[in-house]
mmCIF file of C-alpha atoms in Angstrom:
data_model
loop_
_atom_site.group_PDB
_atom_site.id
_atom_site.type_symbol
_atom_site.label_atom_id
_atom_site.label_comp_id
_atom_site.label_asym_id
_atom_site.label_seq_id
_atom_site.Cartn_x
_atom_site.Cartn_y
_atom_site.Cartn_z
ATOM 1 C CA MET A 563 87.964 51.748 113.159
ATOM 2 C CA LYS A 564 88.088 54.929 111.102
ATOM 3 C CA ARG A 565 90.910 54.017 108.742
ATOM 4 C CA PRO A 566 89.446 50.572 107.790
ATOM 5 C CA VAL A 567 86.223 52.388 107.001
ATOM 6 C CA LEU A 568 88.105 54.823 104.713
ATOM 7 C CA GLY A 569 90.005 52.011 103.119
ATOM 8 C CA LEU A 570 86.867 49.983 102.530
ATOM 9 C CA ALA A 571 85.208 53.048 100.971
ATOM 10 C CA MET A 572 88.183 53.675 98.639
ATOM 11 C CA LEU A 573 88.166 50.081 97.642
ATOM 12 C CA LEU A 574 84.507 50.185 96.729
ATOM 13 C CA ILE A 575 85.031 53.356 94.735
ATOM 14 C CA ALA A 576 87.982 51.789 92.958
ATOM 15 C CA SER A 577 85.974 48.717 92.031
ATOM 16 C CA ALA A 578 83.378 50.993 90.450
ATOM 17 C CA GLY A 579 86.044 52.222 88.066
ATOM 18 C CA ILE A 580 87.128 55.360 89.928
ATOM 19 C CA ALA A 581 90.846 55.426 90.649
ATOM 20 C CA GLN A 582 90.704 57.868 93.535
ATOM 21 C CA PRO A 583 87.936 59.222 95.681
ATOM 22 C CA LYS A 584 86.619 62.743 95.050
ATOM 23 C CA VAL A 585 86.908 65.114 98.003
ATOM 24 C CA ALA A 586 85.342 68.492 98.518
ATOM 25 C CA VAL A 587 86.719 70.869 101.138
ATOM 26 C CA LEU A 588 84.336 73.368 102.767
ATOM 27 C CA ASP A 589 85.251 76.669 104.307
ATOM 28 C CA ALA A 590 86.370 76.488 107.919
ATOM 29 C CA ASP A 591 83.767 77.065 110.603
ATOM 30 C CA VAL A 592 85.522 79.769 112.644
ATOM 31 C CA GLN A 593 84.661 80.243 116.346
ATOM 32 C CA LYS A 594 83.352 83.658 117.268
ATOM 33 C CA GLY A 595 86.167 86.013 118.219
ATOM 34 C CA ILE A 596 88.490 84.666 115.466
ATOM 35 C CA ASP A 597 89.035 86.578 112.309
ATOM 36 C CA ARG A 598 86.449 85.113 109.881
ATOM 37 C CA SER A 599 88.488 86.055 106.884
ATOM 38 C CA ALA A 600 90.803 83.200 107.838
ATOM 39 C CA ALA A 601 88.166 80.637 106.936
ATOM 40 C CA SER A 602 88.894 80.458 103.259
ATOM 41 C CA ALA A 603 92.689 80.614 103.647
ATOM 42 C CA ILE A 604 92.607 77.691 106.092
ATOM 43 C CA ALA A 605 90.586 75.629 103.740
ATOM 44 C CA GLU A 606 92.889 76.452 100.868
ATOM 45 C CA LYS A 607 95.946 75.375 102.894
ATOM 46 C CA LEU A 608 94.288 72.158 103.869
ATOM 47 C CA THR A 609 93.158 71.515 100.213
ATOM 48 C CA GLU A 610 96.889 72.012 99.177
ATOM 49 C CA ARG A 611 97.943 69.262 101.455
ATOM 50 C CA LEU A 612 95.266 66.811 100.167
ATOM 51 C CA VAL A 613 96.327 67.478 96.546
ATOM 52 C CA LEU A 614 100.034 67.079 97.557
ATOM 53 C CA SER A 615 99.342 63.601 98.950
ATOM 54 C CA GLY A 616 98.198 62.337 95.444
ATOM 55 C CA ARG A 617 95.585 60.154 97.056
ATOM 56 C CA PHE A 618 92.516 62.131 96.260
ATOM 57 C CA ILE A 619 90.807 63.972 93.385
ATOM 58 C CA VAL A 620 90.115 67.288 95.134
ATOM 59 C CA LEU A 621 87.337 69.366 93.709
ATOM 60 C CA ASP A 622 88.012 72.936 92.835
ATOM 61 C CA ARG A 623 86.901 75.129 95.634
ATOM 62 C CA SER A 624 85.481 77.857 93.376
ATOM 63 C CA ASN A 625 83.214 75.141 91.842
ATOM 64 C CA VAL A 626 82.328 73.922 95.342
ATOM 65 C CA GLU A 627 81.282 77.428 96.322
ATOM 66 C CA GLN A 628 79.205 77.971 93.174
ATOM 67 C CA VAL A 629 77.321 74.666 93.484
ATOM 68 C CA LEU A 630 76.551 75.237 97.241
ATOM 69 C CA ARG A 631 75.327 78.840 96.504
ATOM 70 C CA GLU A 632 73.021 77.463 93.755
ATOM 71 C CA ARG A 633 71.659 74.917 96.223
ATOM 72 C CA GLU A 634 71.346 77.629 98.823
ATOM 73 C CA PHE A 635 73.911 75.984 101.191
ATOM 74 C CA GLN A 636 76.176 78.016 103.419
ATOM 75 C CA LEU A 637 79.887 77.443 102.681
ATOM 76 C CA SER A 638 80.589 77.097 106.411
ATOM 77 C CA GLY A 639 78.738 76.556 109.556
ATOM 78 C CA LEU A 640 77.391 73.114 108.464
ATOM 79 C CA VAL A 641 77.559 71.569 111.856
ATOM 80 C CA SER A 642 75.618 68.396 111.391
ATOM 81 C CA ASP A 643 77.153 65.445 109.552
ATOM 82 C CA SER A 644 73.821 64.905 107.691
ATOM 83 C CA GLU A 645 74.027 68.434 106.279
ATOM 84 C CA ILE A 646 77.635 67.935 105.279
ATOM 85 C CA SER A 647 76.700 64.585 103.592
ATOM 86 C CA GLN A 648 73.952 66.277 101.766
ATOM 87 C CA ALA A 649 76.267 68.963 100.489
ATOM 88 C CA GLY A 650 78.586 66.285 99.259
ATOM 89 C CA LYS A 651 75.838 64.596 97.202
ATOM 90 C CA TYR A 652 75.144 67.955 95.432
ATOM 91 C CA LEU A 653 78.828 68.249 94.764
ATOM 92 C CA GLY A 654 79.201 64.801 93.358
ATOM 93 C CA ALA A 655 81.883 64.059 96.009
ATOM 94 C CA ASP A 656 82.691 60.825 97.725
ATOM 95 C CA PHE A 657 83.992 62.603 100.864
ATOM 96 C CA VAL A 658 83.500 66.099 102.332
ATOM 97 C CA VAL A 659 86.038 67.690 104.621
ATOM 98 C CA ALA A 660 84.654 69.964 107.311
ATOM 99 C CA ILE A 661 87.009 72.170 109.279
ATOM 100 C CA ARG A 662 86.475 73.717 112.710
ATOM 101 C CA VAL A 663 88.681 76.420 114.211
ATOM 102 C CA GLN A 664 88.518 77.137 117.930
ATOM 103 C CA ARG A 665 90.584 79.195 120.472
ATOM 104 C CA VAL A 666 91.056 78.863 124.257
ATOM 105 C CA ASP A 667 92.996 81.712 125.632
ATOM 106 C CA ARG A 668 96.145 81.858 123.392
ATOM 107 C CA THR A 669 95.798 78.290 122.145
ATOM 108 C CA TYR A 670 94.279 77.702 118.692
ATOM 109 C CA MET A 671 93.010 74.299 117.492
ATOM 110 C CA VAL A 672 92.157 73.327 113.911
ATOM 111 C CA THR A 673 90.112 70.103 113.572
ATOM 112 C CA ALA A 674 89.386 68.553 110.163
ATOM 113 C CA LYS A 675 87.117 65.548 109.597
ATOM 114 C CA MET A 676 86.520 63.602 106.376
ATOM 115 C CA ILE A 677 82.927 62.456 106.087
ATOM 116 C CA ALA A 678 81.796 59.701 103.667
ATOM 117 C CA VAL A 679 78.871 61.132 101.702
ATOM 118 C CA ASP A 680 77.099 57.802 101.236
ATOM 119 C CA THR A 681 77.025 56.794 104.859
ATOM 120 C CA GLY A 682 77.660 59.995 106.796
ATOM 121 C CA ILE A 683 80.350 58.228 108.764
ATOM 122 C CA ILE A 684 83.504 60.069 109.786
ATOM 123 C CA ALA A 685 86.053 58.179 107.750
ATOM 124 C CA ARG A 686 89.079 60.079 109.166
ATOM 125 C CA GLN A 687 89.758 62.956 111.623
ATOM 126 C CA ALA A 688 92.773 65.011 112.401
ATOM 127 C CA SER A 689 93.598 67.910 114.534
ATOM 128 C CA ALA A 690 96.439 70.274 115.377
ATOM 129 C CA GLU A 691 96.888 72.924 118.077
ATOM 130 C CA GLY A 692 99.402 75.567 119.111
ATOM 131 C CA GLU A 693 99.817 78.638 121.237
ATOM 132 C CA GLY A 694 100.487 82.015 119.703
ATOM 133 C CA ARG A 695 99.026 84.469 117.326
ATOM 134 C CA ALA A 696 96.306 83.998 114.681
ATOM 135 C CA SER A 697 99.083 83.828 112.015
ATOM 136 C CA LEU A 698 99.778 80.352 113.439
ATOM 137 C CA LEU A 699 96.399 79.007 111.898
ATOM 138 C CA LEU A 700 97.847 78.271 108.412
ATOM 139 C CA ALA A 701 100.569 76.047 109.965
ATOM 140 C CA LEU A 702 97.994 74.258 112.006
ATOM 141 C CA ALA A 703 95.764 73.786 108.933
ATOM 142 C CA GLU A 704 98.752 72.290 107.147
ATOM 143 C CA GLU A 705 99.383 69.842 109.963
ATOM 144 C CA ALA A 706 95.753 68.804 110.156
ATOM 145 C CA GLY A 707 95.694 68.382 106.370
ATOM 146 C CA ASP A 708 98.654 66.077 106.578
ATOM 147 C CA GLY A 709 96.896 64.046 109.214
ATOM 148 C CA LEU A 710 93.855 63.647 106.950
ATOM 149 C CA ALA A 711 95.871 62.746 103.891
ATOM 150 C CA GLY A 712 98.181 60.401 105.737
ATOM 151 C CA ILE A 713 101.339 62.448 104.923
ATOM 152 C CA PRO A 714 104.068 61.519 107.368
ATOM 153 C CA ARG A 715 105.478 64.625 109.232
ATOM 154 C CA LYS A 716 108.923 64.946 110.699
ATOM 155 C CA ALA A 717 109.095 64.971 114.394
ATOM 156 C CA PRO A 718 109.856 68.466 115.618
ATOM 157 C CA ALA A 719 113.468 68.875 116.627
ATOM 158 C CA ALA A 720 113.914 69.168 120.404
ATOM 159 C CA SER A 721 114.013 72.816 121.194
ATOM 160 C CA VAL A 722 117.309 74.098 122.321
ATOM 161 C CA LYS A 723 117.381 77.038 124.677
ATOM 162 C CA ARG A 724 119.795 79.486 123.311
ATOM 163 C CA THR A 725 121.262 82.186 125.478
ATOM 164 C CA ALA A 726 122.244 85.340 123.598
ATOM 165 C CA PRO A 727 125.925 86.209 124.320
ATOM 166 C CA LYS A 728 126.145 88.781 126.977
ATOM 167 C CA THR A 729 127.254 92.197 125.736
ATOM 168 C CA ALA A 730 128.468 95.065 127.769
ATOM 169 C CA ALA A 731 125.654 97.403 128.583
ATOM 170 C CA ALA A 732 125.895 100.852 126.857
ATOM 171 C CA PRO A 733 127.090 103.569 129.115
ATOM 172 C CA ASP A 734 124.347 105.623 130.657
ATOM 173 C CA ALA A 735 124.503 109.400 130.797
ATOM 174 C CA ALA A 736 122.559 109.331 134.087
ATOM 175 C CA ALA A 737 125.163 107.022 135.658
ATOM 176 C CA ILE A 738 127.829 109.612 134.798
ATOM 177 C CA GLY A 739 125.778 112.512 136.080
ATOM 178 C CA THR A 740 127.394 115.773 136.861
ATOM 179 C CA ARG A 741 130.661 115.657 138.756
ATOM 180 C CA ILE A 742 132.594 118.516 140.238
ATOM 181 C CA TYR A 743 136.190 118.132 141.397
ATOM 182 C CA GLY A 744 138.884 120.299 143.124
ATOM 183 C CA GLY A 745 142.419 119.066 142.764
ATOM 184 C CA ILE A 746 146.103 119.629 143.475
ATOM 185 C CA GLY A 747 148.689 118.746 140.886
ATOM 186 C CA THR A 748 152.318 118.616 140.057
ATOM 187 C CA GLY A 749 154.188 118.255 136.772
ATOM 188 C CA GLY A 750 156.557 119.757 134.311
ATOM 189 C CA GLN A 751 156.555 122.920 132.295
ATOM 190 C CA HIS A 752 158.618 122.701 129.139
ATOM 191 C CA LEU A 753 159.115 126.030 127.416
ATOM 192 C CA ARG A 754 160.969 126.612 124.228
ATOM 193 C CA ASP A 755 161.778 129.668 122.143
ATOM 194 C CA ASP A 756 164.463 130.777 119.778
ATOM 195 C CA TYR A 757 166.947 130.880 122.564
ATOM 196 C CA GLY A 758 166.483 127.228 123.431
ATOM 197 C CA PRO A 759 164.499 124.967 125.919
ATOM 198 C CA GLU A 760 163.700 125.422 129.555
ATOM 199 C CA SER A 761 161.964 123.005 131.835
ATOM 200 C CA TYR A 762 160.600 123.661 135.393
ATOM 201 C CA GLU A 763 158.842 121.567 138.076
ATOM 202 C CA SER A 764 155.512 123.107 138.923
ATOM 203 C CA ILE A 765 152.671 122.725 141.418
ATOM 204 C CA GLY A 766 149.144 124.082 141.308
ATOM 205 C CA PHE A 767 145.464 123.591 141.752
ATOM 206 C CA ASP A 768 142.403 123.322 139.523
ATOM 207 C CA LEU A 769 138.628 123.066 139.304
ATOM 208 C CA TYR A 770 137.341 120.297 136.964
ATOM 209 C CA GLY A 771 133.844 119.426 135.837
ATOM 210 C CA LEU A 772 132.402 116.451 133.926
ATOM 211 C CA VAL A 773 128.780 116.228 132.791
ATOM 212 C CA GLY A 774 127.166 113.104 131.077
ATOM 213 C CA LEU A 775 125.405 114.094 127.890
ATOM 214 C CA TRP A 776 124.365 110.996 125.955
ATOM 215 C CA LYS A 777 125.325 107.412 126.685
ATOM 216 C CA GLY A 778 129.109 107.641 127.239
ATOM 217 C CA LEU A 779 129.512 111.109 125.681
ATOM 218 C CA CYS A 780 130.331 113.821 128.213
ATOM 219 C CA ALA A 781 131.356 117.413 128.399
ATOM 220 C CA VAL A 782 134.350 118.505 130.414
ATOM 221 C CA GLY A 783 135.800 121.807 131.578
ATOM 222 C CA SER A 784 138.674 122.974 133.718
ATOM 223 C CA LEU A 785 140.243 125.989 135.268
ATOM 224 C CA THR A 786 143.887 125.410 136.144
ATOM 225 C CA TYR A 787 146.682 127.307 137.816
ATOM 226 C CA LEU A 788 150.307 126.075 137.780
ATOM 227 C CA ASP A 789 153.302 127.814 139.404
ATOM 228 C CA ALA A 790 156.825 126.795 138.372
ATOM 229 C CA ALA A 791 159.649 127.295 140.815
ATOM 230 C CA GLY A 792 163.003 128.723 139.794
ATOM 231 C CA GLU A 793 164.540 132.131 138.966
ATOM 232 C CA TYR A 794 162.935 132.125 135.531
ATOM 233 C CA GLY A 795 159.951 129.944 136.454
ATOM 234 C CA ALA A 796 156.593 130.521 134.719
ATOM 235 C CA VAL A 797 153.036 130.860 136.025
ATOM 236 C CA THR A 798 150.172 129.745 133.863
ATOM 237 C CA LEU A 799 146.479 130.153 134.197
ATOM 238 C CA SER A 800 144.237 128.347 131.693
ATOM 239 C CA GLY A 801 140.581 127.609 131.085
ATOM 240 C CA ASP A 802 139.512 124.732 128.772
ATOM 241 C CA ILE A 803 136.349 123.061 127.621
ATOM 242 C CA GLY A 804 135.931 119.871 125.597
ATOM 243 C CA LEU A 805 134.252 116.512 124.924
ATOM 244 C CA GLY A 806 135.138 113.163 126.343
ATOM 245 C CA TYR A 807 133.994 109.561 126.629
ATOM 246 C CA ALA A 808 133.370 107.901 130.014
ATOM 247 C CA ARG A 809 132.282 104.318 130.810
ATOM 248 C CA PRO A 810 131.163 103.475 134.392
ATOM 249 C CA LEU A 811 132.727 100.226 135.699
ATOM 250 C CA GLY A 812 130.960 99.720 138.983
ATOM 251 C CA ILE A 813 132.065 102.360 141.399
ATOM 252 C CA LEU A 814 134.879 103.456 138.938
ATOM 253 C CA LEU A 815 134.509 105.977 136.121
ATOM 254 C CA PRO A 816 137.415 106.140 133.723
ATOM 255 C CA TRP A 817 137.285 108.754 131.037
ATOM 256 C CA THR A 818 139.271 110.386 128.286
ATOM 257 C CA ALA A 819 138.760 113.867 126.863
ATOM 258 C CA VAL A 820 140.151 116.400 124.453
ATOM 259 C CA LYS A 821 139.849 120.102 125.306
ATOM 260 C CA ILE A 822 140.558 123.534 123.777
ATOM 261 C CA GLY A 823 140.982 126.717 125.728
ATOM 262 C CA TYR A 824 142.993 129.844 126.454
ATOM 263 C CA VAL A 825 146.220 129.974 128.441
ATOM 264 C CA PHE A 826 147.964 132.948 130.019
ATOM 265 C CA LEU A 827 151.689 132.481 130.549
ATOM 266 C CA ASP A 828 153.764 134.814 132.740
ATOM 267 C CA TRP A 829 157.352 133.881 132.199
ATOM 268 C CA GLN A 830 160.101 135.840 133.782
ATOM 269 C CA ALA A 831 162.194 135.773 130.624
ATOM 270 C CA TYR A 832 159.480 137.876 128.850
ATOM 271 C CA PRO A 833 158.450 141.389 129.993
ATOM 272 C CA SER A 834 154.767 140.841 129.305
ATOM 273 C CA ILE A 835 152.235 138.016 129.810
ATOM 274 C CA GLN A 836 151.779 135.827 126.758
ATOM 275 C CA SER A 837 148.495 134.305 125.792
ATOM 276 C CA ASP A 838 147.122 131.971 123.063
ATOM 277 C CA LEU A 839 145.017 128.866 122.390
ATOM 278 C CA GLN A 840 145.830 125.689 124.333
ATOM 279 C CA TYR A 841 145.079 122.071 123.390
ATOM 280 C CA SER A 842 144.808 119.415 126.029
ATOM 281 C CA LEU A 843 144.343 115.674 126.422
ATOM 282 C CA ASP A 844 142.903 114.246 129.681
ATOM 283 C CA LEU A 845 143.104 110.712 130.976
ATOM 284 C CA GLY A 846 141.333 110.267 134.290
ATOM 285 C CA THR A 847 139.422 108.009 136.580
ATOM 286 C CA ASP A 848 137.490 108.389 139.832
ATOM 287 C CA LEU A 849 136.249 106.177 142.654
ATOM 288 C CA ARG A 850 132.686 106.847 143.843
ATOM 289 C CA LEU A 851 131.924 106.450 147.537
ATOM 290 C CA GLY A 852 128.265 107.309 147.597
ATOM 291 C CA ARG A 853 128.287 110.875 146.267
ATOM 292 C CA PHE A 854 131.786 111.583 147.403
ATOM 293 C CA LEU A 855 134.473 111.110 144.657
ATOM 294 C CA LEU A 856 138.238 110.497 144.725
ATOM 295 C CA GLY A 857 140.093 110.608 141.485
ATOM 296 C CA ALA A 858 143.339 111.138 139.488
ATOM 297 C CA ARG A 859 143.934 112.681 136.164
ATOM 298 C CA VAL A 860 146.886 113.096 133.727
ATOM 299 C CA GLN A 861 146.778 116.247 131.588
ATOM 300 C CA LEU A 862 148.903 116.915 128.597
ATOM 301 C CA SER A 863 148.766 120.451 127.218
ATOM 302 C CA LEU A 864 150.401 122.251 124.207
ATOM 303 C CA ALA A 865 150.360 125.895 123.351
ATOM 304 C CA ALA A 866 152.140 128.065 120.746
ATOM 305 C CA PHE A 867 152.385 131.779 121.430
ATOM 306 C CA ALA A 868 152.446 133.270 117.956
ATOM 307 C CA ASP A 869 152.661 136.842 119.167
ATOM 308 C CA SER A 870 155.670 136.331 121.363
ATOM 309 C CA GLY A 871 158.019 137.249 118.577
ATOM 310 C CA TYR A 872 160.519 134.564 119.540
ATOM 311 C CA GLY A 873 158.695 131.312 118.535
ATOM 312 C CA LEU A 874 157.557 130.543 122.089
ATOM 313 C CA ARG A 875 155.933 127.193 122.731
ATOM 314 C CA ALA A 876 154.889 125.524 125.939
ATOM 315 C CA PHE A 877 154.188 121.910 126.723
ATOM 316 C CA GLN A 878 152.895 120.836 130.146
ATOM 317 C CA ASP A 879 152.477 117.412 131.586
ATOM 318 C CA SER A 880 150.810 117.202 134.919
ATOM 319 C CA LEU A 881 149.336 114.708 137.404
ATOM 320 C CA TRP A 882 146.331 115.804 139.467
ATOM 321 C CA LEU A 883 144.824 114.263 142.555
ATOM 322 C CA MET A 884 141.192 115.227 142.915
ATOM 323 C CA ALA A 885 138.301 115.149 145.376
ATOM 324 C CA GLY A 886 134.832 115.788 144.284
ATOM 325 C CA TRP A 887 131.086 115.391 144.493
ATOM 326 C CA LYS A 888 128.524 113.778 142.197
ATOM 327 C CA LEU A 889 125.501 116.016 141.965
#
């Protein structure tokens, strides 16, 4: 019966020569525990929706506040309909809108009722509720205002649960940890100087370490001994350190690293041991069985012995089978 009453009231007002009813909006009555500074903002938002409807003459809220102060009325907290009706008479309004804001746990509710000043009857009432933070209150006030003004609202679109695409987890330095290996290897030693190239098959052993630093970044180091067979075979001893990138894949850990170090070369073709910087590239992987590790590594190394006097250069390619332990 509320809408017919409002329609009848508007018809009577129109017959008296007033095209639209005058409406005054009071500050919201905010439940204890909710930020009271929201009272005015909620009333302003609801006022905005009434004006937008074009169905009412909405009194300026600053004038409403001034008149009520002069009459010693509070701007909110008018809980009885008779008090609200009396305030409307002072304001010269046909209807007064009273707003109530409540909260239960995380659910907020905004209730607005439009009271006819002459009769004290609730001509129309609307409410809106939602779960979330206090910032939700303005949206609820807008919805309640549309309900009072009769502004149709679009039905909310059915929520679609979206699943973010899965992305590979970033490598974890703790998953890499500290790994120490011992290995045996075989490969080729390719030596070249002003007299031409020589190549030898070699075997050897090494110690290798890998330490996770940050995400997939890791530090590596190796101590390698290789002995080439043959009448003029060469023996090399090298120590290298460098940086690499590793990415755990279940029980596998593939990695790549670049290293720089120092190499000592004892080649029978030269009367003394040659030494210089060595640059290396490692491609490796291991299989983790608890803390025990089984792995393999390919190492490519290059060194140029500037002090040899004969333009000596050495290139090594080697394959290492390793067993180790994750600390």
